[in-house]
Every structure is written in structure tokens, then in C-alpha cells.
Coordinates of C-alpha atoms in Angstrom, one line a residue:
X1268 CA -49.3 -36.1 -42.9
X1269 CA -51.6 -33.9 -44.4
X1270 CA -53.3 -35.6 -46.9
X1271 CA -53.4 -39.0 -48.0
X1272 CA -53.9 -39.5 -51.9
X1273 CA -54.5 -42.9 -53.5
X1274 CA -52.2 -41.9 -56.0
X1275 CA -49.9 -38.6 -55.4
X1276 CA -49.0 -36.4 -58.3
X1277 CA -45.7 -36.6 -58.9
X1278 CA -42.8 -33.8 -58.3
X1279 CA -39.4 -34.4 -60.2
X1280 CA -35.9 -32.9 -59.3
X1281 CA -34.3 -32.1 -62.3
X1282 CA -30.3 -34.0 -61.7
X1283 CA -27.3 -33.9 -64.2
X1284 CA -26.0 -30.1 -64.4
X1285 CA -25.0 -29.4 -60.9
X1286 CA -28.1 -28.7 -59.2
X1287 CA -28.3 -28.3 -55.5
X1288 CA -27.8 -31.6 -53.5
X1289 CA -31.2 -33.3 -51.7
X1290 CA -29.3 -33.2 -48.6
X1291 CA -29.8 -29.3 -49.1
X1292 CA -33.5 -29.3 -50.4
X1293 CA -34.0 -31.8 -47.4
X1294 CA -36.5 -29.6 -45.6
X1295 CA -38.5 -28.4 -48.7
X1296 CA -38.4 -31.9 -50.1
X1297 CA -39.9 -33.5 -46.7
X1298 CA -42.6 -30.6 -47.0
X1299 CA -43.7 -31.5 -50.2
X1300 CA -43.9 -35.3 -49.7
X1301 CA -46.8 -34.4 -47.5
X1302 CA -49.1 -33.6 -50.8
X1303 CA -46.7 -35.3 -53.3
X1304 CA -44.1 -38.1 -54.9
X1305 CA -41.0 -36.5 -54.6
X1306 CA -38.2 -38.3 -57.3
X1307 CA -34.9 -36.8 -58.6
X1308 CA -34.6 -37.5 -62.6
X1309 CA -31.9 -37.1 -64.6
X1310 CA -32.5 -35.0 -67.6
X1311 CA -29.6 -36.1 -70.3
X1312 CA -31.0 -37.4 -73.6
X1313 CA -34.1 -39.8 -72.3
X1314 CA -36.9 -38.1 -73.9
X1315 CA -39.6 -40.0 -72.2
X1316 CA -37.9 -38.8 -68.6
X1317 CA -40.5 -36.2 -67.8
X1318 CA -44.5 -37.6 -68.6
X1319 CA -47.8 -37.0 -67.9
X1320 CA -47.3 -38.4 -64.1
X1321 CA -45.0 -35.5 -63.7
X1322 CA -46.8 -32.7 -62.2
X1323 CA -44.5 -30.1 -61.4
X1324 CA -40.4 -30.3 -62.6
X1325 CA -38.1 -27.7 -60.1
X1326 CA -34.8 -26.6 -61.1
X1327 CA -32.7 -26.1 -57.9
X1328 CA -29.5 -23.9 -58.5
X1329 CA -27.9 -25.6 -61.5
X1330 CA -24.2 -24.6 -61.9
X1331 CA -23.4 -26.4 -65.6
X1332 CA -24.8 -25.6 -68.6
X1333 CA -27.8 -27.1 -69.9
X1334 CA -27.1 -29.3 -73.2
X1335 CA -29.8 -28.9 -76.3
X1336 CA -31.1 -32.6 -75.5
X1337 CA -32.2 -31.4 -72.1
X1338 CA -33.7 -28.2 -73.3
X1339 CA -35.6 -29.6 -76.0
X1340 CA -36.7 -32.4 -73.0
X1341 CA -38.0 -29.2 -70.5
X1342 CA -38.9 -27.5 -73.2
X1343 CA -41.7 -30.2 -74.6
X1344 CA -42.7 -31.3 -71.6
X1345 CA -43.8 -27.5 -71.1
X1346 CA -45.5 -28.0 -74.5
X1347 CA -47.2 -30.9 -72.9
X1348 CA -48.6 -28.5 -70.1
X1349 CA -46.0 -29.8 -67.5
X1350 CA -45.3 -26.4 -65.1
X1351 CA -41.7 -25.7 -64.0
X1352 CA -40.4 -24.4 -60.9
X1353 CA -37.0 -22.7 -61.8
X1354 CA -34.5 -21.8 -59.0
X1355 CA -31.5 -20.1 -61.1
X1356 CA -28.4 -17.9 -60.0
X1357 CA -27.1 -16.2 -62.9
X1358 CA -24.1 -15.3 -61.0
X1359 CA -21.7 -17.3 -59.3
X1360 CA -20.3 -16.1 -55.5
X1361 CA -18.8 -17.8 -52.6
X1362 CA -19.2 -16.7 -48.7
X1363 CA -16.6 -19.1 -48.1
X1364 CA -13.9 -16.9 -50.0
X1365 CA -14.5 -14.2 -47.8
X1366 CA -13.9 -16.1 -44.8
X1367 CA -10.0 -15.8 -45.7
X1368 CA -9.9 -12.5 -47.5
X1369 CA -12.0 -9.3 -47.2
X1370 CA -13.5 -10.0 -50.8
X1371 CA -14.2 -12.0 -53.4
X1372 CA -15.8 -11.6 -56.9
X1373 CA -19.1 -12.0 -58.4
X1374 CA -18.9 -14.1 -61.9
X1375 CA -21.3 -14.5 -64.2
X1376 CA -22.0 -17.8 -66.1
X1377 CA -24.0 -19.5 -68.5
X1378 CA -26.7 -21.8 -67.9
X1379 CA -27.8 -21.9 -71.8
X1380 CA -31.0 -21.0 -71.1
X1381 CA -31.3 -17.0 -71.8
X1382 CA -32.5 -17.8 -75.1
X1383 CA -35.1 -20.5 -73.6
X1384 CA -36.8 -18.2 -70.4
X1385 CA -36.4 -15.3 -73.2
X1386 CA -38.9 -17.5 -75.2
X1387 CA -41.2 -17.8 -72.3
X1388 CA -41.0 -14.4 -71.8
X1389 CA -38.3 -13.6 -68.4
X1390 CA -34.8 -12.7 -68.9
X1391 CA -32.9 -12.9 -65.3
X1392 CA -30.1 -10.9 -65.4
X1393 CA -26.3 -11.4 -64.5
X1394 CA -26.7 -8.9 -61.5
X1395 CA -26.1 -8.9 -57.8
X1396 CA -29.0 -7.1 -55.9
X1397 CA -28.1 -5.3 -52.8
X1398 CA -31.0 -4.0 -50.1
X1399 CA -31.0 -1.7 -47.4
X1400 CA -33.6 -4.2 -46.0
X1401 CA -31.1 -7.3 -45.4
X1402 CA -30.2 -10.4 -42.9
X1403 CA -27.3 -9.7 -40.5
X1404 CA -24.3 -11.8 -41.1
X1405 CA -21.6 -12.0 -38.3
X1406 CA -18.5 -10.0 -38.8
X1407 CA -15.1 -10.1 -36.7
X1408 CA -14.8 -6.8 -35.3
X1409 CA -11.9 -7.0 -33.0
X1410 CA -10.3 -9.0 -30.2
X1411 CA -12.1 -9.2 -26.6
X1412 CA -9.4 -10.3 -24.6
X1413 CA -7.8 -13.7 -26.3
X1414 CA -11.0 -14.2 -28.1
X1415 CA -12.5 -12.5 -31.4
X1416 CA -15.1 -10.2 -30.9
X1417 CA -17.9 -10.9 -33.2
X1418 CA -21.0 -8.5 -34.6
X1419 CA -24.1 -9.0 -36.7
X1420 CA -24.0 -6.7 -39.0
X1421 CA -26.4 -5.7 -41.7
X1422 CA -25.1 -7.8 -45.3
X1423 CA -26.7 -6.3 -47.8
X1424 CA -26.3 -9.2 -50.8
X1425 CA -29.0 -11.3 -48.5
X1426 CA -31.8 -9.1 -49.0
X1427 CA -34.9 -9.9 -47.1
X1428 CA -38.6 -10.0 -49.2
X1429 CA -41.5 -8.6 -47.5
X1430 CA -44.3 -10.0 -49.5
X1431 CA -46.3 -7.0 -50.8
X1432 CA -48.2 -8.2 -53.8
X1433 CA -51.8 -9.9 -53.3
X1434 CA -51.8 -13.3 -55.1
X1435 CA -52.3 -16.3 -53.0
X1436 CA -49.1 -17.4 -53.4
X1437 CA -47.6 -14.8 -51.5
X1438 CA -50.5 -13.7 -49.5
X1439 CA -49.5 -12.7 -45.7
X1440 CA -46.1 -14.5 -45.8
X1441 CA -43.7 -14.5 -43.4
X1442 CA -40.3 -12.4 -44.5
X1443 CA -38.2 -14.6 -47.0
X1444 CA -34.4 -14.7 -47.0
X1445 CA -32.8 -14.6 -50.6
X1446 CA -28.7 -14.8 -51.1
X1447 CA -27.1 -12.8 -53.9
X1448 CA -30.2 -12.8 -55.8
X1449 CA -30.7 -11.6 -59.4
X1450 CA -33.0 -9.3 -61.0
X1451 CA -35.7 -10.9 -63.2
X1452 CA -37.0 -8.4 -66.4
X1453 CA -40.5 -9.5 -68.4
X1454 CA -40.4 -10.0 -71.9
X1455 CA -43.7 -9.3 -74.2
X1456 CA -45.1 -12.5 -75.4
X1457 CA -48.7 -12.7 -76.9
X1458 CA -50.6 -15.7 -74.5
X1459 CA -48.9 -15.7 -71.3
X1460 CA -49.7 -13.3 -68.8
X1461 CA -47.0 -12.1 -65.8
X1462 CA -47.6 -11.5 -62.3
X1463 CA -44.6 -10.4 -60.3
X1464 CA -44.8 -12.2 -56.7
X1465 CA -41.7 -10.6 -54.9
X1466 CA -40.1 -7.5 -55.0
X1467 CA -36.8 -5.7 -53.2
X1468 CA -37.4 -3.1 -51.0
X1469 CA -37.5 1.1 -51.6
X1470 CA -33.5 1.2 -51.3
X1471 CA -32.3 -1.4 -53.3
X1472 CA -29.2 -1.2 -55.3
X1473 CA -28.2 -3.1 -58.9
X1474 CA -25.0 -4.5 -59.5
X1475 CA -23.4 -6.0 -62.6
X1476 CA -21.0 -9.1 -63.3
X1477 CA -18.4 -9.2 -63.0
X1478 CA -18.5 -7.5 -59.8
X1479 CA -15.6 -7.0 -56.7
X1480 CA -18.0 -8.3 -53.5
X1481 CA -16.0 -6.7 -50.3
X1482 CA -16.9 -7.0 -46.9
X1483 CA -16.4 -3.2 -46.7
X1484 CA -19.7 -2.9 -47.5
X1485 CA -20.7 -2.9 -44.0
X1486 CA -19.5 0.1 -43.0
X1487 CA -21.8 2.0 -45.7
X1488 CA -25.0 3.3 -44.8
X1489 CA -27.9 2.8 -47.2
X1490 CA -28.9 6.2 -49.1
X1491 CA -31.5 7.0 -51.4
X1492 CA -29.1 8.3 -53.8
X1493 CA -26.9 5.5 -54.0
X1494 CA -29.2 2.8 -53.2
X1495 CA -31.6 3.9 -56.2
X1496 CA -33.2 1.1 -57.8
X1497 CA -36.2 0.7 -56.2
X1498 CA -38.9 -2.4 -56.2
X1499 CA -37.1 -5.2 -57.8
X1500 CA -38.8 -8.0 -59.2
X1501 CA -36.9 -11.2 -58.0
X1502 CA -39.7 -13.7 -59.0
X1503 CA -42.2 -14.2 -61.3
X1504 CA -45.2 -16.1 -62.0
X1505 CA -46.1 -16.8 -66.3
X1506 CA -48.9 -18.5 -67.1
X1507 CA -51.1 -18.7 -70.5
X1508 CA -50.0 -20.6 -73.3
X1509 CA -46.2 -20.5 -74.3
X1510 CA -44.4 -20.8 -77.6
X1511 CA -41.5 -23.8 -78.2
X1512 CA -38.4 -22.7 -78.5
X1513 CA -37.3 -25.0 -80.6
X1514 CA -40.2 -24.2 -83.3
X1515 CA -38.1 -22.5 -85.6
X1516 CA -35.0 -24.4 -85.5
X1517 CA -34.4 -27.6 -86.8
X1518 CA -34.2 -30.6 -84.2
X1519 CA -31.9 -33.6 -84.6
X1520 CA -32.8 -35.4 -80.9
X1521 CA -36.1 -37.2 -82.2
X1522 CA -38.5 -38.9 -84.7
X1523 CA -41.4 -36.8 -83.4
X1524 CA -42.9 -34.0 -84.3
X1525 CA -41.8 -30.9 -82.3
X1526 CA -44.9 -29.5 -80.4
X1527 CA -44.7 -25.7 -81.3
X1528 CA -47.4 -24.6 -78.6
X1529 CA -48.4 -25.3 -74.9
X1530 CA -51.4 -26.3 -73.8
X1531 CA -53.1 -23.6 -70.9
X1532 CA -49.7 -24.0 -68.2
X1533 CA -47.6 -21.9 -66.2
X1534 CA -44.3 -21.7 -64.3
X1535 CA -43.0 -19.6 -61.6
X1536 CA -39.2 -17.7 -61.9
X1537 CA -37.0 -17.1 -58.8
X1538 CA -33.4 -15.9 -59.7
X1539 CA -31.9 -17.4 -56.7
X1540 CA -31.6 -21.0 -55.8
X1541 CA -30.4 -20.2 -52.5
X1542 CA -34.3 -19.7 -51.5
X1543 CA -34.4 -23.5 -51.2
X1544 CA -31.1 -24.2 -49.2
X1545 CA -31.2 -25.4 -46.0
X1546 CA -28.5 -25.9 -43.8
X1547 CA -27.2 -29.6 -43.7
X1548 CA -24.2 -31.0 -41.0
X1549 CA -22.2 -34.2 -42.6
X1550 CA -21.1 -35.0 -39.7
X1551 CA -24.5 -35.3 -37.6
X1552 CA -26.1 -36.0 -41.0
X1553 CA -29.0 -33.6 -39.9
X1554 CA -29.9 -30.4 -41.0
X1555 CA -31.4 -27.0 -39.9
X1556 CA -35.1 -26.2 -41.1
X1557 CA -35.1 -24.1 -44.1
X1558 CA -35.3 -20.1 -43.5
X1559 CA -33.7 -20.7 -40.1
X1560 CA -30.6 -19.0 -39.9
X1561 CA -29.0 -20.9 -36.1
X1562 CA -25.9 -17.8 -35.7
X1563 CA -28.9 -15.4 -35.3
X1564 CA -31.2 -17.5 -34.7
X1565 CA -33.7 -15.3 -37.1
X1566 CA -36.2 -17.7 -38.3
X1567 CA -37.4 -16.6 -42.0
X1568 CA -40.4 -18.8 -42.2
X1569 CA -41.6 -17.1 -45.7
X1570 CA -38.8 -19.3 -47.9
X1571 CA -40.7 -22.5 -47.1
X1572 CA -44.2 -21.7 -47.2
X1573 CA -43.2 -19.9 -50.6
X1574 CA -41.8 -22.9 -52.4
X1575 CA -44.3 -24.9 -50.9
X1576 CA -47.4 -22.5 -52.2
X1577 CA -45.5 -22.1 -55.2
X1578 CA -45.6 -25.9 -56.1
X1579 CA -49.4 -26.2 -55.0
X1580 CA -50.2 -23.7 -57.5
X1581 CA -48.3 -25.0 -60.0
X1582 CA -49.7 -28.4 -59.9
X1583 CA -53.7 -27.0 -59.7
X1584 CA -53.9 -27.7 -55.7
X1585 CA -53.8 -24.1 -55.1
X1586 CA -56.6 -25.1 -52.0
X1587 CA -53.6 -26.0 -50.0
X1588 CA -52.2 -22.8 -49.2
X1589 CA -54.8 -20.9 -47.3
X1590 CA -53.5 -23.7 -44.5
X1591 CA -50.2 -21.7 -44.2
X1592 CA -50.9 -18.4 -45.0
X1593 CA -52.1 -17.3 -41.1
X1594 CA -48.6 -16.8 -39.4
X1595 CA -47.0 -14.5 -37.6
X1596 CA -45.0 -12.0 -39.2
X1597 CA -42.0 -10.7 -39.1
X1598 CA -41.7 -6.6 -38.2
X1599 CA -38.1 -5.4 -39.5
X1600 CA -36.4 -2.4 -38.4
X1601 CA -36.7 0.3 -40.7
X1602 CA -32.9 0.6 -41.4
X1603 CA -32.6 3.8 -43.5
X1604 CA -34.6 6.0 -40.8
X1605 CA -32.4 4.4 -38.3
X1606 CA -29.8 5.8 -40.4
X1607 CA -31.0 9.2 -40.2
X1608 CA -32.0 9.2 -36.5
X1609 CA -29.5 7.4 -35.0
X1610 CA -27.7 10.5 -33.6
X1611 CA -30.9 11.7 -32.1
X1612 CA -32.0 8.7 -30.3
X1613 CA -28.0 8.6 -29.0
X1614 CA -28.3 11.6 -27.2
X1615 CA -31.9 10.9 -26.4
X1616 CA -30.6 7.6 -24.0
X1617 CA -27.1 9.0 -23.0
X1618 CA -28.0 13.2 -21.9
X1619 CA -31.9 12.6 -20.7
X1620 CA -31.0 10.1 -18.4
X1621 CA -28.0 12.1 -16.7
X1622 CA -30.4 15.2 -16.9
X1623 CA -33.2 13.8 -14.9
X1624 CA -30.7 12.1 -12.0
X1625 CA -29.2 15.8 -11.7
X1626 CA -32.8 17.2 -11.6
X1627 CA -33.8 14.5 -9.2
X1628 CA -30.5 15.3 -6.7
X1629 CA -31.0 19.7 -7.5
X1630 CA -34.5 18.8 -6.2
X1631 CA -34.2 16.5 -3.3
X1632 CA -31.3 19.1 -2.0
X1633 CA -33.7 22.0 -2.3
X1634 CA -36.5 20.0 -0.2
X1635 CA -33.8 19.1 2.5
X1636 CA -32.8 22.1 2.9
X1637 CA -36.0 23.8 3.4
X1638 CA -36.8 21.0 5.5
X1639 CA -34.1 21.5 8.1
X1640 CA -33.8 25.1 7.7

């Protein structure tokens, strides 16, 4: 353990509309319970469920929609100047589907919370990014023999963050995985002040739902002119003070006063719950450490340590993450000038080497022969 607290704050899973399971937020969740409580509570109509004891409420990849009750419920303990931790796909997709076809489609669906991250001021949008800079995924290429021949090859829905911006939450991190993330846009709201924490890289492109997601994709290389959308923001950071938003409208789910205004708070926005998935074997009932990808055994040690920083500085212990912030870091290849030199460096390793063995042999024949002239 890392520290040892008479009495730990308090960090609440947020149950009851499909959120990821805890055998899937295993590795975050045993991370955090060296600084925290870690509890799962169901939001439904229990106004009282989230208190002053709860430091930090995260939102892990809900799939239903979110009912008034449980807005209003978020939404005042916000008021209260609880922070949230959201963790939200805005579009639904399934690797599985392609697995037994060569595509599948992107949906979108409705959380019922535009209206309530509008408020706050962040809209995530029902969009599928796609980046040149990306995790491999394997594909079947062919048959070796009896046996499928297998490639990692570039899939460009897992884009890969390089941490560029300078706030300590993101500060020399590792490389971060994201899966079929979605684009984040800030709205203008007087009090609360944005800082965007990750972006895509320089050749990204921005797709709609509903969307046709094909494995073709592959075979496509990444160009500036298609790939045109540079430098998006996948999540955000708000902090200030934050208007209700339920202060206009009138409010049947309790006897109290509605509290119109937060106290000094903040929240951080990801749009993709994914970030926080690890891998997780029913069978063995053990799972693979978060970021850790075991077919390529790529380890993208950034997811972690960003959740992780992300709930420190949520919760006011932002002294915490300077102790993970010196790490090695990942170097990617820079895909699109492979792209573009690819047929260079080809001939480069296939002619050079044949040219310097038939120097080598014109030589040694010429110094023979003089030899035994």
C-alpha cells in the first residue's frame, strides 16, 4: 500500500444503467484502493445515495439510459461540490461482430444526458474517431499450410493518445489506448473553465452514427486529405462553479429545495469507457492488467496512471501523481511517413545489399587475378 489513512475518502461506482462490470474495472479499482474506499452504489431514486463521504462518483461505460431521478441525484450531488469522473461511449459497436463477418455497424444511443453535460458545458458527440496513430489488432490474412496465417495490422478505431498537453494530470504519460472513442466539443458557460487533457493525433479522421465499421479499413493508407481532422479533443477537464440543470424545470423527486449552483468543483470527461477495461478470464477468474494488450503484448501503461491521476485530482490529492509520472515512454512509429517512404526503404534493403555482394565478388576477382597473373 501506499498510504494508510485513518479514514479514506470515499470513491463510488455509479450501478443500475449498464455500466461496465467490476470484474472489468478490476485493475483500476485495486489501484485506487491504495489511496481510497472503493463501493459500487446504485443510483435509482435514493436521494441520500451519494453524500459528503463521497469524494469522487465515476461513470464507467453505461449502456441504458439514465432516468430523471438519477440525474437530478448526480446532478445535486455536483451542486454539493461532489466531482464526477464520466467514462461515456456515445456510440454503440461490437469487435465480436466482426469476428464472423467483415463488418459491423456503429449505432448511436441515448444515455439522456446531452442535455445534462450540455449544462456543464461538454457535448460528446455520436462519432467514431479514426487515427492514423493506432494499436494493431490481428487480422487473418491467409492460410500457412493447415493453419490461418495471422497479422497485426494497424486498426484505426483504437487510436493511441500521446499526451501532449502540460497539466499534471497528463504530464509525461505513457501512450494510452482508447476504443472507438468519441469526439468531445466545449460549450460556453460563465464559471467553469475547460482544459482539454487528450487529443488525437495530426491525421485523424471523424465519423458519424450511424456508421458501416468494415475491416477493409486496413488495407487503406492514412492521408492527409482524407484523414483531415486534426487534434481531437477526447477528454476534458471543467472546473469552476456549475449551473443545475434542473434550475429551471420543475422537480417532482423531493421536498427540498433544488440547489441551482455548485460550490468551487470540477469533473473530468472521457468519451470512451473502454479507457478503463481490462481484460478479465471467467474461467481462470483472473484478469490482464489494464493497458496490456497479451495478442501483442504492447503494454499501454498511460490508461491506468491516467484514471488513476485523474481521480487524485478530482478528489484534492493531486500530490499523488508526481509518484507516477517518471516512466518510460512509449516511441511509436510514425505511420504516415512510413507510408510515404515505404518504397524507398524497400529497395534500400532488397538492391544495396545484392549491389555490395556483386561489388565485393567484381573486386576479390580483380585482386585474384592480379595476384596470380
Amino acid at each position: 500500500k501506499l498510504i494508510h489513512y485513518e479514514t479514506k475518502k470515499t470513491v463510488a461506482f455509479s450501478r443500475g444503467h449498464g455500466e461496465m462490470s467490476e470484474y472489468y474495472l478490476m485493475d483500476f479499482i485495486l489501484g485506487l484502493r491504495d489511496f481510497y474506499e472503493v463501493e459500487g452504489v446504485e443510483i435509482g431514486n435514493n436521494l441520500d445515495v451519494l453524500n459528503q463521504n463521497t469524494a469522487c462518483l465515476v461513470i464507467a461505460k453505461p449502456d441504458s439510459a439514465f432516468s430523471d431521478a438519477s440525474k437530478f441525484i448526480i446532478d445535486q450531488y455536483i451542486m454539493r461540490g461532489g466531482t464526477v469522473l464520466w467514462l461515456l461511449d456515445m456510440v454503440q459497436s461490437n469487435m465480436d461482430s466482426l469476428r464472423t463477418s467483415n463488418y459491423t455497424l456503429g449505432l448511436p444511443f441515448d444515455l439522456n444526458l446531452y442535455d445534462q453535460l450540455f449544462r456543464y458545458g461538454v457535448r460528446i458527440n455520436p462519432t467514431l474517431i479514426q487515427d492514423a496513430q493506432c494499436a494493431p489488432i490481428p487480422i487473418q490474412t491467409g492460410n500457412y499450410g493447415n493453419q490461418n496465417k495471422q497479422e497485426f495490422l494497424p486498426w484505426y478505431y483504437y487510436p493511441v493518445i500521446i499526451p501532449k498537453e502540460k497539466h499534471p494530470i497528463v504530464r509525461n504519460l505513457n501512450a494510452i489506448r482508447l476504443q472507438f472513442a468519441n469526439t468531445l466539443d466545449t460549450i460556453q458557460t460563465p464559471g467553469v473553465s475547460k482544459t482539454i487533457l487528450l487529443t488525437t493525433s495530426e491525421l485523424t479522421k471523424v465519423l458519424y452514427a450511424p456508421m458501416r465499421i468494415a475491416l477493409n479499413i486496413i488495407e487503406q493508407e492514412p492521408t492527409a486529405e482524407h484523414f483531415n481532422k486534426p487534434n481531437q479533443p477526447v477528454a476534458v477537464l471543467l472546473e469552476g462553479t456549475f449551473r443545475s440543470a434542473f434550475e429551471n424545470k420543475i422537480v417532482e423527486l423531493s421536498n427540498r429545495p433544488v440547489e441551482k449552483a455548485s460550490k468551487s468543483t470540477k469533473m473530468i470527461v472521457v468519451g470512451d469507457g473502454d479507457i478503463a477495461k481490462n481484460l478479465y478470464n471467467p474461467q481462470q477468474e483472473n484478469y490482464v492488467p489494464l493497458g496490456l494488450d497479451p495478442r501483442t503484448g504492447i503494454y499501454y501503461g498511460g490508461n491506468k496512471n491516467f484514471l488513476l491521476n485523474a481521480v487524485n485530482y478530482l478528489t484534492s490529492d493531486s500530490w499523488f501523481i508526481p509518484l507516477r509520472s517518471k516512466e518510460f515512454r512509449i516511441r511509436l512509429l510514425d505511420r504516415p511517413r512510413i507510408a510515404t517512404e515505404k518504397d524507398k526503404w524497400k529497395i534500400v534493403n532488397t538492391v544495396l545489399p545484392v549491389a555490395w555482394v556483386l561489388l565485393f565478388g567484381l573486386v576479390y576477382n580483380y585482386i585474384r587475378k592480379r595476384r596470380f597473373a
